[in-house]
Coordinates of C-alpha atoms and ligand atoms in Angstrom, one line a residue:
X1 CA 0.0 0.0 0.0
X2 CA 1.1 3.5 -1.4
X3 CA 1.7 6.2 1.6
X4 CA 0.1 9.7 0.1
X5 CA 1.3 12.8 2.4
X6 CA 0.0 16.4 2.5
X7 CA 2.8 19.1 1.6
X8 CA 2.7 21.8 4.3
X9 CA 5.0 24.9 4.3
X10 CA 7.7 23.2 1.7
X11 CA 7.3 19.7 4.0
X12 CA 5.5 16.5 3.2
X13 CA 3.9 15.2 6.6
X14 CA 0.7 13.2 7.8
X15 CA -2.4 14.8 9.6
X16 CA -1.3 15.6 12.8
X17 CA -4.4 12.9 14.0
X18 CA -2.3 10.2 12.4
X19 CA -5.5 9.4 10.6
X20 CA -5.9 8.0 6.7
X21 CA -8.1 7.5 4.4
X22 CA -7.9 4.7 1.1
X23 CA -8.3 4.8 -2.5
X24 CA -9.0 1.9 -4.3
X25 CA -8.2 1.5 -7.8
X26 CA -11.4 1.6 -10.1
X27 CA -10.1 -0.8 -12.8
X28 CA -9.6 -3.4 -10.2
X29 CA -11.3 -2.4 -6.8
X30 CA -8.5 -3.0 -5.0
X31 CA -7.1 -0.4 -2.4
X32 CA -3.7 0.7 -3.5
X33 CA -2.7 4.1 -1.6
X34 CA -3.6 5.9 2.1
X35 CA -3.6 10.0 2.1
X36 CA -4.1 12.0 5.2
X37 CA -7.6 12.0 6.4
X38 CA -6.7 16.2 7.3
X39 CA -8.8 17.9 9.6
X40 CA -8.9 21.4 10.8
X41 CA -6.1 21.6 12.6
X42 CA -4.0 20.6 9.6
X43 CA -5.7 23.2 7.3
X44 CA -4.9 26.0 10.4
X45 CA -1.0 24.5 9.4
X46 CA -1.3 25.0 6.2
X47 CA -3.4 28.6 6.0
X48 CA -0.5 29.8 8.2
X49 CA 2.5 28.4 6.3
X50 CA 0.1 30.3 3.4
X51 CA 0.0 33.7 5.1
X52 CA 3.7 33.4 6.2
X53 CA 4.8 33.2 2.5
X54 CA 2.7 35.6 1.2
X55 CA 4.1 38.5 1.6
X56 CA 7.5 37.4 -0.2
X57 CA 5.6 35.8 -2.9
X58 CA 3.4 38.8 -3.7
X59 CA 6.0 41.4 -3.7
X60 CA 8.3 38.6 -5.9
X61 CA 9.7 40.2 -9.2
X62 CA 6.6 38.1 -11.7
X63 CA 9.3 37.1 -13.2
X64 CA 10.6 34.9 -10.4
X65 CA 7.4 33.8 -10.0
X66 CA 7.6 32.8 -13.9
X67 CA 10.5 30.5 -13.5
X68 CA 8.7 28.4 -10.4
X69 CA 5.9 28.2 -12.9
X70 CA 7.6 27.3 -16.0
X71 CA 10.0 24.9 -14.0
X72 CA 7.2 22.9 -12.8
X73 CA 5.7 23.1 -16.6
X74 CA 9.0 21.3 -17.7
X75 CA 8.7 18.8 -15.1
X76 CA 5.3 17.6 -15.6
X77 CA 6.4 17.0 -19.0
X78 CA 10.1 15.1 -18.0
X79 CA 7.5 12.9 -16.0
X80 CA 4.4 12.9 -18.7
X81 CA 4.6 8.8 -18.5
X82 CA 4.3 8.3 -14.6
X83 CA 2.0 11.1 -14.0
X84 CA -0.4 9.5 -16.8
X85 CA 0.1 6.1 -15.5
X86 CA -0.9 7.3 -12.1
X87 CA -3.8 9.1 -13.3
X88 CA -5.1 6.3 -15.1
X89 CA -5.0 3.5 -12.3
X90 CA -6.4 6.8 -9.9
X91 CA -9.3 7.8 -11.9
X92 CA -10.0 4.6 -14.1
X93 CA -9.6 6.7 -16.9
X94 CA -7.9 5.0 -20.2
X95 CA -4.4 5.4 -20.2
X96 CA -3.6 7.0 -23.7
X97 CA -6.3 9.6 -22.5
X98 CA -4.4 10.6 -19.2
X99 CA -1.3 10.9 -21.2
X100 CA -2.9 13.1 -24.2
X101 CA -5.6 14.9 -22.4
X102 CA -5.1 15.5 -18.8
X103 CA -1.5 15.5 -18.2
X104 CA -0.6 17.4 -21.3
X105 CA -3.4 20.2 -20.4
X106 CA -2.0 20.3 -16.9
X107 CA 1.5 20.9 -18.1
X108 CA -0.1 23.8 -20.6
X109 CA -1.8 25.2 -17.4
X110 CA 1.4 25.9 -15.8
X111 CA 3.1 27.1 -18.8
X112 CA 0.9 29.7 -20.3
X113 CA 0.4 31.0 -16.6
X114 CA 4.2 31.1 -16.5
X115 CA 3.3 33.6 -19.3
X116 CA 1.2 35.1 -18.0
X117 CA 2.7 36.5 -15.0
X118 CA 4.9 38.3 -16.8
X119 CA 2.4 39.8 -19.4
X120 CA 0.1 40.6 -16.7
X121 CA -1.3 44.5 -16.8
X122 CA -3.8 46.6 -15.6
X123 CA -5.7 49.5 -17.5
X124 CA -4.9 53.5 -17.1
X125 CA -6.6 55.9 -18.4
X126 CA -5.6 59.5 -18.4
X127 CA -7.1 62.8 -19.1
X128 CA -5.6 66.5 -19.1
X129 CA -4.6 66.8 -15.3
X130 CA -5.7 63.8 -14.0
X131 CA -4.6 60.2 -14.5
X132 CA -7.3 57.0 -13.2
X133 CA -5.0 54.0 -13.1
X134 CA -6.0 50.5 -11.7
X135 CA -4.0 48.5 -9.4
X136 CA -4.5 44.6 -9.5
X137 CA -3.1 43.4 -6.1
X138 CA -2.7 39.6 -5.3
X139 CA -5.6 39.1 -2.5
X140 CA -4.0 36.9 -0.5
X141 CA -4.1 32.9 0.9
X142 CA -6.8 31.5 -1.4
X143 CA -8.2 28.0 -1.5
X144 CA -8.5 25.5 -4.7
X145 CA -10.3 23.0 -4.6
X146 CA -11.2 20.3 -7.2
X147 CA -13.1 16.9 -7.8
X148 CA -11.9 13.8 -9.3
X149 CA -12.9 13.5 -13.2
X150 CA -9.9 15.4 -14.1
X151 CA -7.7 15.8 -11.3
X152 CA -4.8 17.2 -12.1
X153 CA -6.0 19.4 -15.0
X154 CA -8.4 20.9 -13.0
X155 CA -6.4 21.0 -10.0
X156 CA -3.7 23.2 -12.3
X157 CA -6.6 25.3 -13.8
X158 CA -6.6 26.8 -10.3
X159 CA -3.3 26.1 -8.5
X160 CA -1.5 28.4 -12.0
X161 CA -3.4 31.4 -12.4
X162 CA -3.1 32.2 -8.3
X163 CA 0.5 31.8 -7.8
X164 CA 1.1 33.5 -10.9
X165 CA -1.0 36.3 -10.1
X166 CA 1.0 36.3 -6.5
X167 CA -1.4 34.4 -4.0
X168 CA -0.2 31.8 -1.9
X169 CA -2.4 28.4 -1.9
X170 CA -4.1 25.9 0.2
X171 CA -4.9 23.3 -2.7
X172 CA -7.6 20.4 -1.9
X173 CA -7.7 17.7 -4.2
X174 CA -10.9 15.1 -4.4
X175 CA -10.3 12.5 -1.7
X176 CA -11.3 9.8 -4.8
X177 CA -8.4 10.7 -6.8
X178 CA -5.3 12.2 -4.9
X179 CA -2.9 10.3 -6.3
X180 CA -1.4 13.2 -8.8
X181 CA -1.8 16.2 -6.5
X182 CA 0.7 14.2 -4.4
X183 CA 3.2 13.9 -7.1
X184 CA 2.6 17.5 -8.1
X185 CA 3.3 18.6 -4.0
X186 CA 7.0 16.6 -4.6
X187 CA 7.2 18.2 -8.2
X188 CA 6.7 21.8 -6.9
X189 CA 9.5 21.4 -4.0
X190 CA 11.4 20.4 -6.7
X191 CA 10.4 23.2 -8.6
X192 CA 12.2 25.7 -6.1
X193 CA 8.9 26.7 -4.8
X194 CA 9.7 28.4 -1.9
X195 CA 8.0 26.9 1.5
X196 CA 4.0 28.0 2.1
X197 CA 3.9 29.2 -1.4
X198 CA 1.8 26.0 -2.9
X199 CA 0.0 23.8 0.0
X200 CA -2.0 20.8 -0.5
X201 CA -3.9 18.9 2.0
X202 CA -5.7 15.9 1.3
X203 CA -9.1 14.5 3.0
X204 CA -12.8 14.4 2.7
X205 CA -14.8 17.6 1.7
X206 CA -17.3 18.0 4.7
X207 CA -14.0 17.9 7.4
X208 CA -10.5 19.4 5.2
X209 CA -12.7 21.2 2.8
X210 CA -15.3 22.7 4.5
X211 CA -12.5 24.2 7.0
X212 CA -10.5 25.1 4.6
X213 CA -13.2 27.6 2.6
X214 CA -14.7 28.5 6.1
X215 CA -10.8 29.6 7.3
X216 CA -11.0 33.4 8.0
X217 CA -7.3 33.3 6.4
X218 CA -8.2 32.3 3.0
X219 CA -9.5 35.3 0.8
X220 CA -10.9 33.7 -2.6
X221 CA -12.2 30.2 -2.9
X222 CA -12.0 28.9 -6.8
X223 CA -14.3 25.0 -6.5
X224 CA -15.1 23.0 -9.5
X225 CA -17.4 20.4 -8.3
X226 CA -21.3 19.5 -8.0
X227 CA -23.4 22.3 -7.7
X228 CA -24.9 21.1 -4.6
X229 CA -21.6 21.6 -2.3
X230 CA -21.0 24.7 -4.8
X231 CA -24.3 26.0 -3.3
X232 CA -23.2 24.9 0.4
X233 CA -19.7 26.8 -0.4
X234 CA -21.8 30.0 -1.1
X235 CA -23.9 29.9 1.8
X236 CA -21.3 29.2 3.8
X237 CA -19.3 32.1 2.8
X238 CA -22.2 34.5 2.7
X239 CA -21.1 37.9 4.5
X240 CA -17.4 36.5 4.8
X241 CA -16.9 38.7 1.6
X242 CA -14.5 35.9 0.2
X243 CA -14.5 36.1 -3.5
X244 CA -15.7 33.0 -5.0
X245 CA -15.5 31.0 -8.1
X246 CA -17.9 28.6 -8.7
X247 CA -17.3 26.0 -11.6
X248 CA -20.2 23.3 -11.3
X249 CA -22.4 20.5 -13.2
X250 CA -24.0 20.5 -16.5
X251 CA -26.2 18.8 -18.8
X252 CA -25.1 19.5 -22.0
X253 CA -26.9 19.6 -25.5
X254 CA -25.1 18.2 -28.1
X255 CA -27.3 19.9 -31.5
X256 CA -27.3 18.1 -34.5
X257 CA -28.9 20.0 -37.8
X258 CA -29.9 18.1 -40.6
X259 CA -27.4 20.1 -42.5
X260 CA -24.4 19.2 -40.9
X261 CA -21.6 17.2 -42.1
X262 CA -23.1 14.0 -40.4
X263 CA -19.9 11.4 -40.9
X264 CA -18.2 13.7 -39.3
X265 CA -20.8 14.7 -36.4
X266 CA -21.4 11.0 -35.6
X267 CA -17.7 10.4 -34.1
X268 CA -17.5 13.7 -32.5
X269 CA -21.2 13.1 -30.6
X270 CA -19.9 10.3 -29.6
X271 CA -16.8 11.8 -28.5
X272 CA -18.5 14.5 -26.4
X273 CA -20.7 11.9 -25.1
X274 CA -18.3 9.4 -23.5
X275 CA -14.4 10.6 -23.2
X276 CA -13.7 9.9 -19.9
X277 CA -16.8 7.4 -19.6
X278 CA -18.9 10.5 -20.0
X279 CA -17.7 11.5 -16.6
X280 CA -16.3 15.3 -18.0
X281 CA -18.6 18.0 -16.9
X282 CA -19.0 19.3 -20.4
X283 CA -20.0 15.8 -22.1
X284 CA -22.4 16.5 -24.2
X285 CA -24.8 14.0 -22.3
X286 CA -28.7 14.7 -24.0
X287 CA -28.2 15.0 -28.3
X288 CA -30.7 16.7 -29.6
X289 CA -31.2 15.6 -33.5
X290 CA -33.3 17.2 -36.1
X291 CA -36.4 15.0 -36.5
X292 CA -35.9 15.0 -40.2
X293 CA -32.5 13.0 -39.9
X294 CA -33.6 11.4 -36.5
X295 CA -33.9 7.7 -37.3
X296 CA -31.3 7.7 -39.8
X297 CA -28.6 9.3 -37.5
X298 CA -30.0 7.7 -34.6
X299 CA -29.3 4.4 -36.3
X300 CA -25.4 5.3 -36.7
X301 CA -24.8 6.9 -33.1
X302 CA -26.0 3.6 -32.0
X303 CA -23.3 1.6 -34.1
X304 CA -20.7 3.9 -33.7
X305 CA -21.2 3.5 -29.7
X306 CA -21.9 -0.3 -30.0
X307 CA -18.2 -0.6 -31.6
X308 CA -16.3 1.5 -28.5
X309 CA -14.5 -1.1 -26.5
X310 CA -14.8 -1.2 -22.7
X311 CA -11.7 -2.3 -20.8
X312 CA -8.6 -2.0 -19.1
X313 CA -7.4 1.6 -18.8
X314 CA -4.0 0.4 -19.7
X315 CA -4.9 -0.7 -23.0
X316 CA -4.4 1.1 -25.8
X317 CA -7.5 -0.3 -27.9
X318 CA -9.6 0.7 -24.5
X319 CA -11.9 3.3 -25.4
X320 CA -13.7 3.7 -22.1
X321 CA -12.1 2.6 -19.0
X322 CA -13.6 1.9 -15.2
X323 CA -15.9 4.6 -13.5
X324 CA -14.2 6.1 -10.9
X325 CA -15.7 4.5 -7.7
X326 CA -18.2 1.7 -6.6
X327 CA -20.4 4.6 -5.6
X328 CA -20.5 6.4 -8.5
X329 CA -21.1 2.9 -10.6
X330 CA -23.9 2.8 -8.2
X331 CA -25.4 6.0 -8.9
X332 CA -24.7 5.6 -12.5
X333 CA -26.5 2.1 -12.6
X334 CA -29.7 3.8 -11.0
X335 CA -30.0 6.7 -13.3
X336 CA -30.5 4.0 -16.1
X337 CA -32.8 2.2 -14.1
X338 CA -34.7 5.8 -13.0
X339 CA -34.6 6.1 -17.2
X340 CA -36.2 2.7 -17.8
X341 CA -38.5 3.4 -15.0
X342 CA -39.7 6.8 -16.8
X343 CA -40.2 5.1 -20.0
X344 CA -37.0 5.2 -21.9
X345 CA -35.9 2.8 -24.1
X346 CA -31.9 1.4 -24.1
X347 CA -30.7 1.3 -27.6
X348 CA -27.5 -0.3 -26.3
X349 CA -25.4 -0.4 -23.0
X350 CA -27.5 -0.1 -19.8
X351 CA -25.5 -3.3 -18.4
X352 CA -21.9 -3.8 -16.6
X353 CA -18.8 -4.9 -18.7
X354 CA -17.3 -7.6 -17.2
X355 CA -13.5 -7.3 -17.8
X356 CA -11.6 -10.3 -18.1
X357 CA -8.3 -10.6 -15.8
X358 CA -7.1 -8.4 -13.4
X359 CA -9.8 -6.0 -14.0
X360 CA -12.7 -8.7 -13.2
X361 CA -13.3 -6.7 -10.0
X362 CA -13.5 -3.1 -11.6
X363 CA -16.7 -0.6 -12.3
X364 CA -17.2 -1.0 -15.7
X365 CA -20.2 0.3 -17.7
X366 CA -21.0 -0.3 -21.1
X367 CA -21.3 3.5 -23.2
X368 CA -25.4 4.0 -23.1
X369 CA -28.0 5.5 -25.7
X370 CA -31.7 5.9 -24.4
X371 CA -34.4 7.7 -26.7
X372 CA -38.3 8.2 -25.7
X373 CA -37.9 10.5 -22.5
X374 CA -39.3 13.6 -22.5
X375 CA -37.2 16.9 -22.1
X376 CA -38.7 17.6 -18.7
X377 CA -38.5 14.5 -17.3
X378 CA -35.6 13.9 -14.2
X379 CA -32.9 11.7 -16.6
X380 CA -33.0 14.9 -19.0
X381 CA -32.9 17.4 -16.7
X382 CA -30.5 15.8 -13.4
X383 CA -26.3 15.9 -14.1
X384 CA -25.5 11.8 -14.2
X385 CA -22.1 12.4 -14.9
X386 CA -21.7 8.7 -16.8
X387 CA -21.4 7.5 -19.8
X388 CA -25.4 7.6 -20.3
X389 CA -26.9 9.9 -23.0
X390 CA -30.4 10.4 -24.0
X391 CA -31.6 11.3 -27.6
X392 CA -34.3 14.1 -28.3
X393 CA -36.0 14.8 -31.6
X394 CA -36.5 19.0 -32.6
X395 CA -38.6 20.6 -35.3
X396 CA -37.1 23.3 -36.0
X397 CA -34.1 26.1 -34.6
X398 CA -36.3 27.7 -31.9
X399 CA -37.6 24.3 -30.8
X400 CA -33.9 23.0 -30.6
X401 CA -33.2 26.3 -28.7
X402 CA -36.3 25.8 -26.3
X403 CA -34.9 21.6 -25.9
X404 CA -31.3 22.7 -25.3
X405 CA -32.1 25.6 -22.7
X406 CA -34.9 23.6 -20.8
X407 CA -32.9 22.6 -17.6
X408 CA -31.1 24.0 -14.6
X409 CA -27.8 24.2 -15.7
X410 CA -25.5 25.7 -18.7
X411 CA -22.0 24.5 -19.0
X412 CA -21.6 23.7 -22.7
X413 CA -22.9 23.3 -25.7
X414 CA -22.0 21.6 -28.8
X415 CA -23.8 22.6 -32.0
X416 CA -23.4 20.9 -35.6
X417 CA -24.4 22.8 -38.8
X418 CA -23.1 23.5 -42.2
X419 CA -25.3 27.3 -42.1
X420 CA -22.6 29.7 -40.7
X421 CA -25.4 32.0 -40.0
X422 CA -27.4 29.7 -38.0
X423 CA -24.2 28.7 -36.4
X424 CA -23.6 32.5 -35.1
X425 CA -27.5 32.7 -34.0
X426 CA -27.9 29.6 -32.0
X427 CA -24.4 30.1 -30.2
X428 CA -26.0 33.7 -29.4
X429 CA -29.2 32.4 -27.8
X430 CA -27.9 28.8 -26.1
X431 CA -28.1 29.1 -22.1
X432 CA -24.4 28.0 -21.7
X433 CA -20.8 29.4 -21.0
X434 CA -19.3 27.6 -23.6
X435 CA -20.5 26.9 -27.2
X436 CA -18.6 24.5 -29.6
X437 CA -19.5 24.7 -33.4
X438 CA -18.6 22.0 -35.0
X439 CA -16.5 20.8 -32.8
X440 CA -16.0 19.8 -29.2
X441 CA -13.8 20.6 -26.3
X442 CA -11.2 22.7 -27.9
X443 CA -9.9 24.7 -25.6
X444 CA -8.1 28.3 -25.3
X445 CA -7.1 29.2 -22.2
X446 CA -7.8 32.9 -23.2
X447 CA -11.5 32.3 -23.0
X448 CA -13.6 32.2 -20.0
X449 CA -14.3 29.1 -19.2
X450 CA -17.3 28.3 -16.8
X451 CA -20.8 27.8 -16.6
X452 CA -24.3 30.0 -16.2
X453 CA -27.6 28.9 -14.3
X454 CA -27.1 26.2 -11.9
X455 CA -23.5 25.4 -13.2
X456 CA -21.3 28.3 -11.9
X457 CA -20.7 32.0 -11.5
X458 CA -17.0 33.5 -11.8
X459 CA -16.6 32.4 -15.2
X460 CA -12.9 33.4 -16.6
X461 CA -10.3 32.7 -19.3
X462 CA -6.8 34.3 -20.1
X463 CA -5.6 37.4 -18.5
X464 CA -9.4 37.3 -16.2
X465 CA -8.5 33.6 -14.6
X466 CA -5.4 35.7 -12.8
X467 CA -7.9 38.9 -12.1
X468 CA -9.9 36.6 -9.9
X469 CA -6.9 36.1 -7.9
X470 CA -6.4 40.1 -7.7
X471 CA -8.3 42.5 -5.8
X472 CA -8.8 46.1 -8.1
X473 CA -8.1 49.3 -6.5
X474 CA -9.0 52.4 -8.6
X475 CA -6.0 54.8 -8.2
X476 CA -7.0 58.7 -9.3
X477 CA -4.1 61.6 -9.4
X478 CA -5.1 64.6 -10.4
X479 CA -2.5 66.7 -10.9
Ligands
LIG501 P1 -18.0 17.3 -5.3 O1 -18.7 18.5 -5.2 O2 -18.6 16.1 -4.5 O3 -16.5 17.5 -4.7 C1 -15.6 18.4 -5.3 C2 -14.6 18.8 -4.3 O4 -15.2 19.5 -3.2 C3 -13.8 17.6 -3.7 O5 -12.5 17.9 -3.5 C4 -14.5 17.4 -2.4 O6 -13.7 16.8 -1.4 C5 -14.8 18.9 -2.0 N1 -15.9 19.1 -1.1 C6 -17.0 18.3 -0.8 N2 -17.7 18.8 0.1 C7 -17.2 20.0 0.5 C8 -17.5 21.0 1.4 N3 -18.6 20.9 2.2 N4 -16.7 22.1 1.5 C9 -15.6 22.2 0.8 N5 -15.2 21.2 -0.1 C10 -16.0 20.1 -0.3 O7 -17.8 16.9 -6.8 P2 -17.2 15.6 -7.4 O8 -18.1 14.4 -7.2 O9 -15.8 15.5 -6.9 O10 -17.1 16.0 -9.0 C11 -18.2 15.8 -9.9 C12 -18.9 17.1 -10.1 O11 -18.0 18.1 -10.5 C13 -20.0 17.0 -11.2 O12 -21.1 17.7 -10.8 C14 -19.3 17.8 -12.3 O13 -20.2 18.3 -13.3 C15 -18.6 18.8 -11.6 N6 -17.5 19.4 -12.4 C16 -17.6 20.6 -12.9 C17 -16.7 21.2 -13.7 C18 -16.8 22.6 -14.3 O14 -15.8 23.1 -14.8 N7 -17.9 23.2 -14.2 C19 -15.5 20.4 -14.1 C20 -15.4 19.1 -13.5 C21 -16.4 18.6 -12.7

């Protein structure tokens, strides 16, 4: 059994209680690894060792700041294979996808926000006799914390633009997958990080995290997780005045026109739909298709997701790997059966994939189509967060605008159409943060990224992902 540790004021160390939690792996569901079940007393550790460091790290030349950044950059990429391999036995995500997706974009993280730091400027604006200037000034200790579909990424997404913009950090990775976070706390002493700069405790989310974003010493709190503890996170905070970024669920539309280039739109929906066993926040995880093509594309979704293979993570021919935890199989498994129950039908999947070998014991899931719900009902309008996706027939634009809008949440959208015009008007009136035309998940990190609704506030991209981190003071000389 692996020995996880939390990384305290430039020190790796267990919870003072002595106390540990497992993680299994969820190819196998066997426990490989402890981490420090941390409590309060070890997030008062590591908020101090925070506010200790933060007044050499915000007054830091960026530039110094740039070269811990970039460092780490360059060795998240010397150690690309192990972090990936770790990932992937962590999160039960396929191993070629850990090591082209998530490790790759965490590296990137680093490195543009390396970049960044030393780009970073704020707006003046002057007039005869009198000059308005803004200063951005780092805010302080703030808190990260992430779940566990992409841990590292999303980990980095946060971690990066605060240090750059010249916070210290109290990081909280998801107790399910810890595994890289702890390679990243080694990475950054390596790094020349100096000690209290970058923090990371591990533990459960009602005990570490909820005293970590209720600490009087952290400033900001920047969450990606469910909207539920997103909502307990804001209520929490209420008249703390901590700033607050809030990136939560989704239920995506996929929107497929009868015009679009359909060969192509059939592997990408089915992309959207179940990378990372459709356990990615902005899976497009309800496809709306033009009733028009309906049967005829339904037909080839259907094949094209009967032919993904389910199976070990570390095999290359695995498209979809093991769900991340018994629970989560669990709760996957009964939003099929809540589907069935309100009528829908399985056009294929909706059963466990019994992996032969060392995997016989892991949560697998075969990828799931189900058509005949209706857009209100709860499998179209609850987050499952699987690799489940429902079909819906539309009429026309406004009523594929009325389907795609019609639930809580707006995360992402992915829209296929060879019309450029209706392209431009549907991304303009889609309920989401982030709209994909004829494509999916392409990131650049200098858009916002984010949700609206029920699916986050704080949405930011580029030079704003570092302003969140900054608190602005209007400066006016009038001379
Ligand atoms: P979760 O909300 O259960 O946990 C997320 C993190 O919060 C974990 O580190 C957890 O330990 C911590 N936490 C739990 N309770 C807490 C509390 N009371 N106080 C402080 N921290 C607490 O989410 P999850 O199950 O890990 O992740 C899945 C969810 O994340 C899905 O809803 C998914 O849509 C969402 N997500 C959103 C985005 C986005 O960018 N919008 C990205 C990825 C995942």
């Amino acid at each position: 059994m692996e020995h996880l540790q939390n990384l305290i004021d430039g020190q790796l160390r267990d919870a003072l209680s002595g106390r540990t939690l497992t993680t299994p792996e969820p190819a196998t569901g066997l426990d490989y690894a402890t981490l420090p079940d941390s409590d309060a007393e070890d997030v008062q550790l590591a908020v101090t060792a925070a506010q200790r460091a933060f007044p050499m790290w915000s007054a830091a030349p960026s530039e110094q700041r740039a070269r811990c950044l970039r460092r780490l950059a360059e060795l998240l990429e010397r150690d690309l294979d192990v972090l990936a391999a770790a990932e992937s036995r962590d999160s039960g995500k396929p191993l070629h996808v850990a090591r082209t997706v998530d490790i790759p974009r965490a590296r990137h993280n680093f490195a543009f926000f390396a970049d960044a730091a030393t780009q970073f400027a704020s707006e003046s604006h002057s007039v005869p006799g009198q000059l308005n200037y803004t200063l951005r000034q780092p805010l302080g200790p703030v808190a990260c914390i992430s779940p566990w579909n992409l841990p590292l990424y999303l980990l980095t997404w946060k971690i990066a633009p605060a240090l750059a913009a010249g916070c210290t950090v109290v990081a909280k990775p998801s107790e399910v997958t810890p595994y890289t976070a702890w390679m990243l706390g080694k990475l950054a002493i390596e790094a020349g990080f100096p000690p209290g700069v970058l923090n990371i405790i591990h533990g459960g989310g009602e005990k570490a995290g909820a005293a970590l974003v209720n600490h009087p010493g952290i400033k900001a709190v920047s969450f990606t997780g469910s909207t539920r503890v997103g909502a307990g996170i804001a209520a929490s905070t209420a008249g703390t005045w901590k700033k607050l970024s809030l990136e939560l669920g989704g239920k995506n539309a996929t929107v497929v026109f009868a015009d679009a280039d359909l060969d192509v739109a059939v592997n990408e929906v089915v992309r959207a739909a179940f990378s990372n066993q459709g356990q990615i926040c902005l899976c497009g995880s309800r496809i709306l298709i033009q009733a028009s093509v309906y049967d005829a594309f339904k037909a080839r979704l259907v094949a094209r997701t009967q032919a993904l293979r389910v199976g070990d993570p570390n095999e290359a021919t695995s498209d979809l790997g093991a769900l991340v935890s018994q629970a989560h199989f669990q709760k996957v498994t009964a939003c099929i059966e809540r589907a069935r129950a309100e009528g829908g039908q399985v056009l294929c999947g909706g059963t466990p994939v019994r992996v032969e070998g060392r995997c016989a014991a892991g949560w697998f899931l075969a990828p799931t189509l189900i058509d005949g719900l209706s857009a209100t009902c709860a499998t179209n309008q609850k987050e499952i967060f699987g690799p489940v996706a429902t079909l819906l027939p539309f009429v026309d634009e406004d009523d594929a605008i009325a389907v795609a809008n019609a639930t809580p949440y707006g995360l992402a959208a992915n829209v296929w159409t060879r019309d450029v015009s209706r392209a431009h008007r549907v991304a303009e009136r889609l309920q989401a943060g982030i709209v994909w035309l004829n494509c999916w998940m392409v990131r650049d990190l200098r858009t916002p990224f984010g949700g609206v609704k029920a699916s986050g506030v704080g949405r930011e991209g580029g030079w704003e992902a570092m302003r969140f981190f900054t608190e602005a003071k209007s400066v006016t000389l009038v001379y």
